[in-house]
mmCIF file of C-alpha atoms in Angstrom:
data_model
loop_
_atom_site.group_PDB
_atom_site.id
_atom_site.type_symbol
_atom_site.label_atom_id
_atom_site.label_comp_id
_atom_site.label_asym_id
_atom_site.label_seq_id
_atom_site.Cartn_x
_atom_site.Cartn_y
_atom_site.Cartn_z
ATOM 1 C CA MET A 1 102.270 80.098 84.409
ATOM 2 C CA ASP A 2 103.159 76.168 85.079
ATOM 3 C CA ASN A 3 106.562 77.373 86.137
ATOM 4 C CA GLY A 4 104.485 78.458 89.758
ATOM 5 C CA GLU A 5 105.647 82.817 88.324
ATOM 6 C CA GLU A 6 102.689 84.631 89.602
ATOM 7 C CA ARG A 7 101.957 86.223 86.246
ATOM 8 C CA THR A 8 102.394 90.576 86.156
ATOM 9 C CA PRO A 9 99.427 92.335 86.288
ATOM 10 C CA GLU A 10 98.117 94.692 84.074
ATOM 11 C CA LEU A 11 99.480 98.374 85.738
ATOM 12 C CA THR A 12 98.980 100.945 84.217
ATOM 13 C CA THR A 13 96.464 103.064 86.125
ATOM 14 C CA LEU A 14 95.963 104.701 88.544
ATOM 15 C CA ARG A 15 92.896 102.850 90.372
ATOM 16 C CA GLN A 16 94.805 99.401 88.792
ATOM 17 C CA LYS A 17 98.252 100.219 90.569
ATOM 18 C CA VAL A 18 96.594 101.542 94.176
ATOM 19 C CA GLU A 19 94.215 98.771 94.446
ATOM 20 C CA TYR A 20 97.980 96.745 93.118
ATOM 21 C CA MET A 21 99.353 98.040 96.228
ATOM 22 C CA VAL A 22 95.794 97.890 99.051
ATOM 23 C CA GLU A 23 95.718 94.063 97.671
ATOM 24 C CA LYS A 24 99.577 92.979 98.449
ATOM 25 C CA THR A 25 100.535 95.644 101.261
ATOM 26 C CA PHE A 26 97.486 95.017 103.685
ATOM 27 C CA PRO A 27 96.696 90.917 101.759
ATOM 28 C CA GLY A 28 93.163 89.750 103.050
ATOM 29 C CA GLU A 29 92.045 93.305 104.641
ATOM 30 C CA LYS A 30 89.916 95.886 103.870
ATOM 31 C CA ILE A 31 91.462 99.208 104.234
ATOM 32 C CA SER A 32 89.388 102.370 105.348
ATOM 33 C CA GLY A 33 90.393 105.691 103.566
ATOM 34 C CA ARG A 34 90.975 107.252 106.498
ATOM 35 C CA VAL A 35 93.107 104.093 107.892
ATOM 36 C CA PHE A 36 95.352 105.084 104.557
ATOM 37 C CA ALA A 37 95.023 108.955 104.927
ATOM 38 C CA ASP A 38 96.368 108.057 109.097
ATOM 39 C CA LEU A 39 99.241 106.362 107.851
ATOM 40 C CA VAL A 40 100.356 108.250 105.198
ATOM 41 C CA LYS A 41 100.109 111.542 108.055
ATOM 42 C CA GLU A 42 102.187 109.169 110.366
ATOM 43 C CA ARG A 43 104.585 108.536 107.539
ATOM 44 C CA GLY A 44 104.927 113.220 106.778
ATOM 45 C CA GLY A 45 103.387 113.034 103.823
ATOM 46 C CA SER A 46 99.150 114.660 103.178
ATOM 47 C CA LEU A 47 95.828 112.432 101.423
ATOM 48 C CA SER A 48 92.921 113.030 101.871
ATOM 49 C CA HIS A 49 90.732 109.333 103.386
ATOM 50 C CA SER A 50 87.864 111.758 100.069
ATOM 51 C CA TYR A 51 90.916 111.876 97.624
ATOM 52 C CA PHE A 52 92.120 108.300 98.570
ATOM 53 C CA SER A 53 88.163 106.863 97.840
ATOM 54 C CA ASN A 54 88.370 108.724 95.123
ATOM 55 C CA ILE A 55 91.082 107.003 93.985
ATOM 56 C CA LEU A 56 90.536 103.808 93.654
ATOM 57 C CA ALA A 57 86.461 104.689 92.693
ATOM 58 C CA GLY A 58 88.913 105.691 90.103
ATOM 59 C CA LYS A 59 86.799 109.008 89.614
ATOM 60 C CA VAL A 60 90.861 110.112 89.879
ATOM 61 C CA THR A 61 93.018 110.021 87.489
ATOM 62 C CA ASN A 62 95.810 112.366 86.788
ATOM 63 C CA PRO A 63 96.810 113.630 90.240
ATOM 64 C CA SER A 64 99.309 115.571 91.236
ATOM 65 C CA GLU A 65 103.037 115.066 91.748
ATOM 66 C CA GLU A 66 102.200 115.684 95.852
ATOM 67 C CA ILE A 67 99.131 113.306 95.608
ATOM 68 C CA LEU A 68 101.618 110.757 94.034
ATOM 69 C CA LYS A 69 104.487 110.845 97.272
ATOM 70 C CA ALA A 70 101.557 110.498 99.220
ATOM 71 C CA LEU A 71 100.264 107.564 97.858
ATOM 72 C CA GLY A 72 104.451 105.212 98.045
ATOM 73 C CA LEU A 73 104.972 106.920 101.093
ATOM 74 C CA GLY A 74 100.711 105.519 102.523
ATOM 75 C CA PHE A 75 102.313 102.509 100.505
ATOM 76 C CA GLY A 76 106.170 101.968 100.703
ATOM 77 C CA VAL A 77 107.220 102.547 97.752
ATOM 78 C CA ASP A 78 107.764 104.792 95.350
ATOM 79 C CA TRP A 79 106.386 107.497 94.554
ATOM 80 C CA ARG A 80 107.334 107.153 90.511
ATOM 81 C CA PHE A 81 105.180 103.727 90.726
ATOM 82 C CA PHE A 82 102.045 106.022 90.599
ATOM 83 C CA LYS A 83 103.191 107.993 87.917
ATOM 84 C CA ASP A 84 101.898 107.185 84.085
ATOM 85 C CA GLU A 85 103.546 104.855 81.875
ATOM 86 C CA SER A 86 106.085 104.825 84.764
ATOM 87 C CA GLU A 87 108.992 102.385 84.456
ATOM 88 C CA VAL A 88 109.342 101.319 88.367
ATOM 89 C CA VAL A 89 106.401 99.799 88.304
ATOM 90 C CA ASP A 90 107.700 96.480 87.219
ATOM 91 C CA ASP A 91 110.680 97.038 89.897
ATOM 92 C CA VAL A 92 107.651 97.323 92.153
ATOM 93 C CA VAL A 93 106.714 94.384 91.632
ATOM 94 C CA ALA A 94 109.184 91.761 91.084
ATOM 95 C CA GLY A 95 110.127 93.129 94.637
ATOM 96 C CA LEU A 96 106.426 92.253 96.098
ATOM 97 C CA GLN A 97 107.254 88.813 94.322
ATOM 98 C CA PHE A 98 110.826 88.403 95.549
ATOM 99 C CA LEU A 99 108.870 89.531 99.596
ATOM 100 C CA ALA A 100 106.117 86.565 98.953
ATOM 101 C CA LYS A 101 108.251 84.051 97.605
ATOM 102 C CA ARG A 102 111.194 85.563 101.119
ATOM 103 C CA ARG A 103 108.644 85.088 103.586
ATOM 104 C CA THR A 104 106.337 81.685 101.344
ATOM 105 C CA GLY A 105 110.601 79.888 101.825
ATOM 106 C CA GLU A 106 110.664 79.614 98.111
ATOM 107 C CA ILE A 107 113.856 82.190 98.270
ATOM 108 C CA SER A 108 116.535 81.414 101.361
ATOM 109 C CA GLY A 109 119.561 82.806 99.745
ATOM 110 C CA LEU A 110 121.115 85.638 96.975
ATOM 111 C CA ALA A 111 123.597 85.760 94.706
ATOM 112 C CA GLY A 112 125.117 89.124 93.302
ATOM 113 C CA ARG A 113 125.032 88.842 90.060
ATOM 114 C CA GLY A 114 124.313 91.768 87.240
ATOM 115 C CA ILE A 115 124.353 95.104 89.890
ATOM 116 C CA ASP A 116 125.699 98.022 87.997
ATOM 117 C CA GLU A 117 129.003 99.729 88.728
ATOM 118 C CA ASP A 118 126.780 102.007 91.146
ATOM 119 C CA GLY A 119 126.167 99.194 93.191
ATOM 120 C CA LEU A 120 122.652 98.352 95.491
ATOM 121 C CA ASP A 121 120.771 101.388 96.065
ATOM 122 C CA PRO A 122 121.679 101.701 100.245
ATOM 123 C CA GLU A 123 118.110 100.762 101.580
ATOM 124 C CA LEU A 124 118.628 97.117 99.016
ATOM 125 C CA LEU A 125 122.139 96.592 100.059
ATOM 126 C CA GLN A 126 120.477 96.607 104.094
ATOM 127 C CA PHE A 127 117.453 94.959 103.885
ATOM 128 C CA VAL A 128 119.785 92.626 101.856
ATOM 129 C CA LEU A 129 122.559 92.356 104.969
ATOM 130 C CA SER A 130 119.447 92.048 107.354
ATOM 131 C CA LEU A 131 118.176 88.736 104.669
ATOM 132 C CA LEU A 132 121.662 87.021 105.118
ATOM 133 C CA GLU A 133 122.580 87.536 108.278
ATOM 134 C CA ASP A 134 119.377 86.149 109.065
ATOM 135 C CA ASN A 135 119.586 83.177 106.904
ATOM 136 C CA LYS A 136 123.419 82.545 108.265
ATOM 137 C CA ASP A 137 121.957 82.067 112.229
ATOM 138 C CA GLY A 138 119.148 80.132 110.637
ATOM 139 C CA LYS A 139 116.580 82.073 111.338
ATOM 140 C CA ASP A 140 113.433 83.296 109.692
ATOM 141 C CA GLY A 141 114.088 87.091 111.024
ATOM 142 C CA LYS A 142 109.975 86.636 111.852
ATOM 143 C CA ASP A 143 109.975 84.147 114.778
ATOM 144 C CA GLY A 144 114.119 83.771 115.752
ATOM 145 C CA ARG A 145 113.379 79.822 115.276
ATOM 146 C CA ASP A 146 115.677 77.642 113.576
ATOM 147 C CA HIS A 147 113.433 76.772 110.518
ATOM 148 C CA GLY A 148 117.197 75.535 108.896
ATOM 149 C CA HIS A 149 117.938 78.139 106.484
ATOM 150 C CA GLU A 150 121.829 78.107 105.159
ATOM 151 C CA ALA A 151 123.876 79.208 102.519
ATOM 152 C CA THR A 152 127.128 79.214 101.355
ATOM 153 C CA PRO A 153 129.262 82.691 101.177
ATOM 154 C CA GLY A 154 127.912 82.966 97.379
ATOM 155 C CA GLY A 155 124.550 82.909 99.015
ATOM 156 C CA GLN A 156 123.684 79.171 97.235
ATOM 157 C CA PRO A 157 121.315 77.305 99.814
ATOM 158 C CA ARG A 158 123.302 74.422 100.853
#
């Protein structure tokens, strides 16, 4: 796209969704089924390495809800992302795009507009608050160095 926006990929099959998450969660790395299965186990789930490999090979197309939840644990996303016709796919993709832009410095501040009556999810709110705190300190939150990012109370960069 001409405006620099990342095009949302087609994510209709389980294989496409898992490949996308592998690419975005472990950029530049080749993750084996064993490594991913161990990660899921560390996070309290269960997924065999061979089953994960079969998903990536396109041999598994309709896994149980338990498997979808294990994938969600492994990638750190809402498990419903992996369901057919999932409505959270766009939300997860947008969140990953936001994080990528935050890392590159394209986004340095936030403004809370369009939030519904329920407000932000507690985890999202904590994340936003940590970003704002890092911004207030003029730090990027990774190496602790001052990178000159400041935000006004409305979240707009100065």
